[in-house]
Short mmCIF file of C-alpha atoms and ligand atoms in Angstrom, two decimals:
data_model
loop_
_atom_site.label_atom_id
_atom_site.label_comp_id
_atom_site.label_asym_id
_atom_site.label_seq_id
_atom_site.Cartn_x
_atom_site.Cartn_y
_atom_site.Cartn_z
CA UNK A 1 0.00 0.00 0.00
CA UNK A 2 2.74 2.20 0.99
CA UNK A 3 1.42 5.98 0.60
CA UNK A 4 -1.88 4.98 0.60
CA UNK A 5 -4.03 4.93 4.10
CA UNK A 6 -5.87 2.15 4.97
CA UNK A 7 -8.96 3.39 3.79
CA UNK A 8 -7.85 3.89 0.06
CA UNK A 9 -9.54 2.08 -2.41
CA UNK A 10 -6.89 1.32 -4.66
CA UNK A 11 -6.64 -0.18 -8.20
CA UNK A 12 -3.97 -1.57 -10.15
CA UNK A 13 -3.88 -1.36 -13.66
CA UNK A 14 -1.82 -4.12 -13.27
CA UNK A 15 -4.67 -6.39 -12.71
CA UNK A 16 -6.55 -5.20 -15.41
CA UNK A 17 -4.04 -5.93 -17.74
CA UNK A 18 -3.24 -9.11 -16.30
CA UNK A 19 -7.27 -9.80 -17.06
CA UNK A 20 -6.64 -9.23 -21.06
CA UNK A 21 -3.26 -8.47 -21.22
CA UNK A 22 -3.31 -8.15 -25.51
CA UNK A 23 -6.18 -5.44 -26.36
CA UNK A 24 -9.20 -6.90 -27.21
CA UNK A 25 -13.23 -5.69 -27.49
CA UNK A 26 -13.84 -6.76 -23.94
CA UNK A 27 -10.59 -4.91 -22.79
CA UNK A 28 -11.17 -2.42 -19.77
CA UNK A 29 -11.95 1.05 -20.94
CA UNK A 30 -9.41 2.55 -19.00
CA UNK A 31 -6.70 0.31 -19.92
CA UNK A 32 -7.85 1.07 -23.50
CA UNK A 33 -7.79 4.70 -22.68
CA UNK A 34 -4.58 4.66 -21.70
CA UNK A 35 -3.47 3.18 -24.85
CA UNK A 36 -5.26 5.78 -26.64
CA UNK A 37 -3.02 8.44 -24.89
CA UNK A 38 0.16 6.66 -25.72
CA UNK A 39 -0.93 6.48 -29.23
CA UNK A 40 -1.51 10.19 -29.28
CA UNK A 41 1.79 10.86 -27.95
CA UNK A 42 4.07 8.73 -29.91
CA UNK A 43 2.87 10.47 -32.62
CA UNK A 44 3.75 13.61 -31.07
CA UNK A 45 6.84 12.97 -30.06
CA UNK A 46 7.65 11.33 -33.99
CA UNK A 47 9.48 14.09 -36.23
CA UNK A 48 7.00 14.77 -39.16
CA UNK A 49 9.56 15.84 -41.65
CA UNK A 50 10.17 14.46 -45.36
CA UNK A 51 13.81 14.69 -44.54
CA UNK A 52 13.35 12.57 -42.10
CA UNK A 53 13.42 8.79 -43.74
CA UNK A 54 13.03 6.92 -40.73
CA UNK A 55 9.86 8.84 -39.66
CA UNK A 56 7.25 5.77 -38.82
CA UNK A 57 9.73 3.10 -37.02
CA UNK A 58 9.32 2.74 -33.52
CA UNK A 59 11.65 0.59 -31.31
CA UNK A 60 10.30 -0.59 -28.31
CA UNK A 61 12.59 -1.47 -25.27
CA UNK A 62 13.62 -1.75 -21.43
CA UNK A 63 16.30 -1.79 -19.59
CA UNK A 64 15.83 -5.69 -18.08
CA UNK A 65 13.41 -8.54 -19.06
CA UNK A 66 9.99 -8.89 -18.05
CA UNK A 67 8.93 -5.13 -17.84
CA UNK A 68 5.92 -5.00 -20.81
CA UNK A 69 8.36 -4.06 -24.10
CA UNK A 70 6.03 -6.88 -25.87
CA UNK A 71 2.59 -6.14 -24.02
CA UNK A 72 3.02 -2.74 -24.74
CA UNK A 73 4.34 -3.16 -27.92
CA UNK A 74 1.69 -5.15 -29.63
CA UNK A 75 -1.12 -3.24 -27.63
CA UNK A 76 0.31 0.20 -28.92
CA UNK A 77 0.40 -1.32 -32.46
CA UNK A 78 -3.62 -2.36 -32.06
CA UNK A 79 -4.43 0.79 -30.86
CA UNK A 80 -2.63 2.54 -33.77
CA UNK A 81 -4.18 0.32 -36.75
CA UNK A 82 -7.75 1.29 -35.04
CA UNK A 83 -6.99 4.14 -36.59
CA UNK A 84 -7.16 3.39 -40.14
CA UNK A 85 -3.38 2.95 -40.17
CA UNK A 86 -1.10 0.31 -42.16
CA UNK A 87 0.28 -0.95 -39.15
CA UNK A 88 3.14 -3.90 -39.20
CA UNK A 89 4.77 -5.26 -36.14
CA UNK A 90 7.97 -6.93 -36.22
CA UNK A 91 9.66 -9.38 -33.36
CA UNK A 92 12.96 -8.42 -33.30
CA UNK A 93 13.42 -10.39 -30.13
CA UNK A 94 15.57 -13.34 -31.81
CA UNK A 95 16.86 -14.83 -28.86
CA UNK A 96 13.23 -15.46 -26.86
CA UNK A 97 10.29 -14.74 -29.63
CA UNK A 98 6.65 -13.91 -28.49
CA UNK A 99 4.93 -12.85 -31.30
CA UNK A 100 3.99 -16.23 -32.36
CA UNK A 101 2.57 -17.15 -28.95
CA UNK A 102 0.60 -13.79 -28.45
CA UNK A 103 -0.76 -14.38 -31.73
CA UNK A 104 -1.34 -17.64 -32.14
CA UNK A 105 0.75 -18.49 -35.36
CA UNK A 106 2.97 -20.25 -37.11
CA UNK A 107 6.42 -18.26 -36.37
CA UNK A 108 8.39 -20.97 -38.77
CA UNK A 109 8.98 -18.33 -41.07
CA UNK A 110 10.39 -14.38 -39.96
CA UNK A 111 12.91 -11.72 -39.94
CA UNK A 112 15.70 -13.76 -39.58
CA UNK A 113 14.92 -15.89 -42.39
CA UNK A 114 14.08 -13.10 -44.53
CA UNK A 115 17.30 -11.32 -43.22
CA UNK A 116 19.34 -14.57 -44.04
CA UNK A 117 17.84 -14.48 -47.13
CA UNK A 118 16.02 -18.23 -46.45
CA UNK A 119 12.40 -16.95 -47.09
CA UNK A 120 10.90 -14.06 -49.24
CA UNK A 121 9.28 -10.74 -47.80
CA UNK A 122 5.76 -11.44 -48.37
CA UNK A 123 6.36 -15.37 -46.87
CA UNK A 124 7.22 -13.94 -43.42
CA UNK A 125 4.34 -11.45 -43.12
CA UNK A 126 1.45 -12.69 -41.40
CA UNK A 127 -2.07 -10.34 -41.38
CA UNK A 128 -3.49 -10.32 -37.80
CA UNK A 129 -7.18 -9.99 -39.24
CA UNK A 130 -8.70 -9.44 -35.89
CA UNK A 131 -6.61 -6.35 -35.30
CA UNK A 132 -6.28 -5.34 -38.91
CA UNK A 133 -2.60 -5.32 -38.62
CA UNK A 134 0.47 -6.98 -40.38
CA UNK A 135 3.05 -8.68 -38.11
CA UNK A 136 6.63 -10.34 -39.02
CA UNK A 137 7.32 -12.93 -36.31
CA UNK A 138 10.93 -13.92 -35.12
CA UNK A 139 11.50 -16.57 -37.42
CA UNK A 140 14.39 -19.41 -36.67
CA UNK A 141 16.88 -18.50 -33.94
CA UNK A 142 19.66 -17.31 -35.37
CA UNK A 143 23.62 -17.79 -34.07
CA UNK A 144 24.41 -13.60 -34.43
CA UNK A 145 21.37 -11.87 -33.58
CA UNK A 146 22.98 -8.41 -33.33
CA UNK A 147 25.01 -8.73 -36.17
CA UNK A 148 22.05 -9.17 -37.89
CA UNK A 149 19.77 -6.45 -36.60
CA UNK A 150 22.73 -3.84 -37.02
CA UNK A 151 23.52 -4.81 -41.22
CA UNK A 152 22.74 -3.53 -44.05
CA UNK A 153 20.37 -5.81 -44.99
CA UNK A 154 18.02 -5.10 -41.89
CA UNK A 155 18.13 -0.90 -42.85
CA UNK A 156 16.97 -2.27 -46.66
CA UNK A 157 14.77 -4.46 -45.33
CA UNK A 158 12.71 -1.70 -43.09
CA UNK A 159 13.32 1.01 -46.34
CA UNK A 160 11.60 -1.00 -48.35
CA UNK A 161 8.18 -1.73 -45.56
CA UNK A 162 8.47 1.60 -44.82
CA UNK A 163 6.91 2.25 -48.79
CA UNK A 164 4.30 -0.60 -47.35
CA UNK A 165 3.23 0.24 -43.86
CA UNK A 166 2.58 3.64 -42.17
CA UNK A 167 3.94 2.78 -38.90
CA UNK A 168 6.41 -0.20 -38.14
CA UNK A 169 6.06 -1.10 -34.71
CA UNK A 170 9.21 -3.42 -33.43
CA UNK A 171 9.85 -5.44 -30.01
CA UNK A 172 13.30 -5.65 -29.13
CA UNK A 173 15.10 -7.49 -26.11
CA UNK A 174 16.31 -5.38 -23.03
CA UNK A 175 19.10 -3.24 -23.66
CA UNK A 176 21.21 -4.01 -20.63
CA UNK A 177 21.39 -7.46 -21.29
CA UNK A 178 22.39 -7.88 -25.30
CA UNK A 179 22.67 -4.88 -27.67
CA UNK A 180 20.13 -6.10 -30.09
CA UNK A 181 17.80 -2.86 -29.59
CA UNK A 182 20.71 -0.94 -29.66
CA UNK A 183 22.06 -2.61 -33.22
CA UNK A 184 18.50 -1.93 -34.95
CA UNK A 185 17.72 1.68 -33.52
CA UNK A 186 19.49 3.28 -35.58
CA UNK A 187 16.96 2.38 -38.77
CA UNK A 188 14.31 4.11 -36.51
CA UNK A 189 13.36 7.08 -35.69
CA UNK A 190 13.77 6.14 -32.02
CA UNK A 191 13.04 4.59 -28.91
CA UNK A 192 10.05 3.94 -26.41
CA UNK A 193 11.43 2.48 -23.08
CA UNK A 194 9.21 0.62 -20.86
CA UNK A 195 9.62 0.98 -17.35
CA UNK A 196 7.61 -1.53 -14.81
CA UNK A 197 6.92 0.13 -11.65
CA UNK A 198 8.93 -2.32 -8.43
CA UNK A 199 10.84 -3.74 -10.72
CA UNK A 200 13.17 -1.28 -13.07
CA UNK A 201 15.74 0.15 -10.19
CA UNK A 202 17.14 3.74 -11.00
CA UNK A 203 20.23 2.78 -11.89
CA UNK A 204 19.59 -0.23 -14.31
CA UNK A 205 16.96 2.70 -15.78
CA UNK A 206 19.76 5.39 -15.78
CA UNK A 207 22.49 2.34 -17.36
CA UNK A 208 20.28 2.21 -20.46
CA UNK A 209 19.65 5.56 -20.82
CA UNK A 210 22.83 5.77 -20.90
CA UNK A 211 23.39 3.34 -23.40
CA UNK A 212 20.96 5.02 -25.60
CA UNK A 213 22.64 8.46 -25.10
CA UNK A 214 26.05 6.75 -26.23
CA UNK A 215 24.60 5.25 -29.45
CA UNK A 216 22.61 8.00 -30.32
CA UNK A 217 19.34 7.18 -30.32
CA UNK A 218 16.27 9.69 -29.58
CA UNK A 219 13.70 8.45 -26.69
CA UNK A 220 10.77 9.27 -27.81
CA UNK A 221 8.93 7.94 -24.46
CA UNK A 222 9.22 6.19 -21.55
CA UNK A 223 6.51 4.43 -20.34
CA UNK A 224 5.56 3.28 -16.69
CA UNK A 225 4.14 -0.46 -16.85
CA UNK A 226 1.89 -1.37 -13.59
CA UNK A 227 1.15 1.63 -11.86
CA UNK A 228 -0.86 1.59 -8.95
CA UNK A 229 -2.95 4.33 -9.29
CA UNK A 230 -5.72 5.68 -6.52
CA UNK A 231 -9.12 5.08 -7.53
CA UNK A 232 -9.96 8.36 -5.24
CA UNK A 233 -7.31 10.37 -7.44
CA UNK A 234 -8.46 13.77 -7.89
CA UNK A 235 -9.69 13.78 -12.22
CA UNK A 236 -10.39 9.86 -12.06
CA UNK A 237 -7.87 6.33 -12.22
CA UNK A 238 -5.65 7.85 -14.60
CA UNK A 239 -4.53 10.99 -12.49
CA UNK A 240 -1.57 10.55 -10.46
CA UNK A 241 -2.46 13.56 -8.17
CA UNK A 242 -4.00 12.33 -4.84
CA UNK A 243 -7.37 13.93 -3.58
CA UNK A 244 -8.14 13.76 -0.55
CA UNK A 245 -11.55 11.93 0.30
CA UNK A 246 -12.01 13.33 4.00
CA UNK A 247 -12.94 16.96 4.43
CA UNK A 248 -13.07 17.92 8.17
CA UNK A 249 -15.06 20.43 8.51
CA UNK A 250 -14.90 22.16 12.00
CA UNK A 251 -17.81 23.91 13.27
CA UNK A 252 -18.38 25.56 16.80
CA UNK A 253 -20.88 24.81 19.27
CA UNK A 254 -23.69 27.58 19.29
N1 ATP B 1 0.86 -3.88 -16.97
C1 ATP B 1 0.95 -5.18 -16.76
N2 ATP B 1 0.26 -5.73 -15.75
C2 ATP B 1 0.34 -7.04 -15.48
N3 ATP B 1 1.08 -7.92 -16.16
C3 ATP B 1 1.79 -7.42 -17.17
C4 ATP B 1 1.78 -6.03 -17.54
N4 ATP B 1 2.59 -5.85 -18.58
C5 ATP B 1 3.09 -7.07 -18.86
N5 ATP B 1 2.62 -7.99 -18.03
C6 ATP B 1 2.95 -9.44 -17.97
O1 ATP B 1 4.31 -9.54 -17.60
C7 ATP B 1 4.93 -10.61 -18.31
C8 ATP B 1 6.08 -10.04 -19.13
O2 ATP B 1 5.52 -9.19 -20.11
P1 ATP B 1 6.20 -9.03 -21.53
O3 ATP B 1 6.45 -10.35 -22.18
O4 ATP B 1 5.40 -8.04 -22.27
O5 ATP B 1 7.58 -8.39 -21.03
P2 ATP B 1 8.91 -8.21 -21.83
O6 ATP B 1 9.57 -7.00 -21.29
O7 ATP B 1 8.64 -8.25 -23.29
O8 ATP B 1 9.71 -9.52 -21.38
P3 ATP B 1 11.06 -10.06 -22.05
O9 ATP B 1 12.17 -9.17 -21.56
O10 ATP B 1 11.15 -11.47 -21.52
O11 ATP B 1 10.90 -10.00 -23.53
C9 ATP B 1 3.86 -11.23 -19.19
O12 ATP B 1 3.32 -12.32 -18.51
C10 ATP B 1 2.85 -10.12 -19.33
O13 ATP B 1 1.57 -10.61 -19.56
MG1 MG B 2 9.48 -9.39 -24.82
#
C-alpha cells in the first residue's frame, strides 16, 4: 500500500491488464484509454519531416526482461491500426520470440529468415485480421542476432516496408542485457522504453539511458508499466495527483 491509508480504495492497472493483457473488445476502458493516450503521444513525439526517412519506425525497449516491451508493444500497435493505419509489427526479439505465442501463429517463417535471405518478404508477413494489422514474427533463432539487426540488410529491409506500412512497430530485447535494440535503432526514428513500476531500479533505468545516449538514439517515451494508481485520485484512475476523500469540517458549538 505504501502511501496509501488504509482506507484507500486502490486499483492496479496491473490487474486489469493481467485480465486481457493483448487489447481486445472486452478490454477495460481505461486500460484502453490509456493506450489511446500513448498512441496520441508517440505520434507527437515522432518528427514529421520528409527529410526525415526513418519517420514511422518505432523501437520498443527496457532496460531488463519482463517489464511490458512486448505487451506494450503489440497493444500500442492495435491501438494505432484502429486508426485506419497500415500498421506492421515486427519481433525483433531473436533470442526469446513472443509474437507467435501472443498471436497464435505459425512463427516458422520471420525476420531472420528473410534477413538470411532463407524466405521471401511477403512469406514472413502474417495479417493479424482481428486487429487489422500486419506482423513479421521472429523466425528461426539465429547464431548472431545483433550482427544481424545492425547490417545492411536489416536498414533495406525496413526502407523497403516503410513504402508498405505507415507505422512499423518493433519489439526488441532489453538493452542491458544484449545490444540487439541498440544494433537496430538506428533504422528508426527512435526509442520507447518501458519501465515496470517495483521492478526497473534507477540505476539499471539510468544504465540504459545511458546506453541510448552513447549510441545516439532519440527516446521518444518512456513508459511506466503497472502503476498503482488511486481510484480516489483527484480527475479519475488515470490521475496521479491524490485527492483527498475526507474533508473535516470544523464547526463551533452555538
Ligand atoms: N501492466 C501489466 N500488468 C500485469 N502484467 C503485465 C503487464 N505488462 C506485462 N505484463 C505481464 O508480464 C509478463 C512479461 O511481459 P512481456 O512479455 O510483455 O515483457 P517483456 O519486457 O517483453 O519480457 P522479455 O524481456 O522477456 O521480452 C507477461 O506475462 C505479461 O503478460
Ligand atoms: Mg518481450
Amino acid at each position: 500500500m505504501g502511501l496509501f491509508s488504509k482506507k484507500t480504495k486502490t486499483v492496479t492497472v496491473s490487474s486489469e491488464i493481467t485480465k486481457s493483457r493483448i487489447l481486445n473488445k472486452d478490454s477495460d476502458f481505461f486500460v484502453q484509454e490509456i493506450y489511446k493516450t500513448l498512441r496520441t503521444n508517440i505520434m507527437f513525439a515522432l518528427p514529421h519531416t520528409d527529410e526525415n526517412p526513418a519517420g514511422k519506425v518505432i523501437v520498443f525497449s527496457s532496460a531488463i526482461p519482463g517489464e511490458g516491451k512486448t505487451t506494450v508493444c503489440i497493444n500500442t500497435a492495435i491501438t494505432i491500426a484502429q486508426t485506419g493505419a497500415k500498421v506492421l509489427l515486427i519481433d525483433a526479439d531473436l533470442r526469446i520470440p513472443k509474437f507467435h505465442k501472443y498471436f497464435g501463429i505459425n512463427g516458422k517463417k520471420g525476420l531472420s529468415d528473410v534477413l538470411g535471405g532463407f524466405c521471401k518478404l511477403n512469406e514472413a508477413v502474417v495479417a493479424i485480421k482481428e486487429h487489422g494489422m500486419d506482423c513479421i514474427p521472429a523466425g528461426q533463432i539465429p547464431p548472431n542476432p545483433a550482427e544481424l539487426l545492425a547490417s545492411q540488410t536489416t536498414v533495406s529491409l525496413l526502407e523497403e516496408l516503410k513504402g508498405i506500412y505507415d507505422y512499423i512497430l518493433i519489439d526488441t530485447p532489453p538493452i542491458t542485457v544484449v545490444t540487439d535494440a541498440l544494433a537496430i535503432s538506428p533504422a528508426s526514428s527512435g526509442m520507447v522504453l518501458i519501465v515496470r513500476e517495483g521492478k526497473t531500479t534507477h540505476t539499471v533505468l539510468k544504465n540504459a539511458l545511458k546506453s541510448l545516449e552513447f549510441a545516439n538514439i532519440k527516446v521518444l517515451g518512456i513508459i511506466n508499466n503497472s502503476v498503482i494508481i488511486s481510484e480516489t485520485s483527484y480527475g479519475g484512475p488515470l490521475s496521479k495527483y491524490n485527492y483527498s476523500k475526507t474533508y473535516r469540517y470544523d464547526y463551533k458549538k452555538q
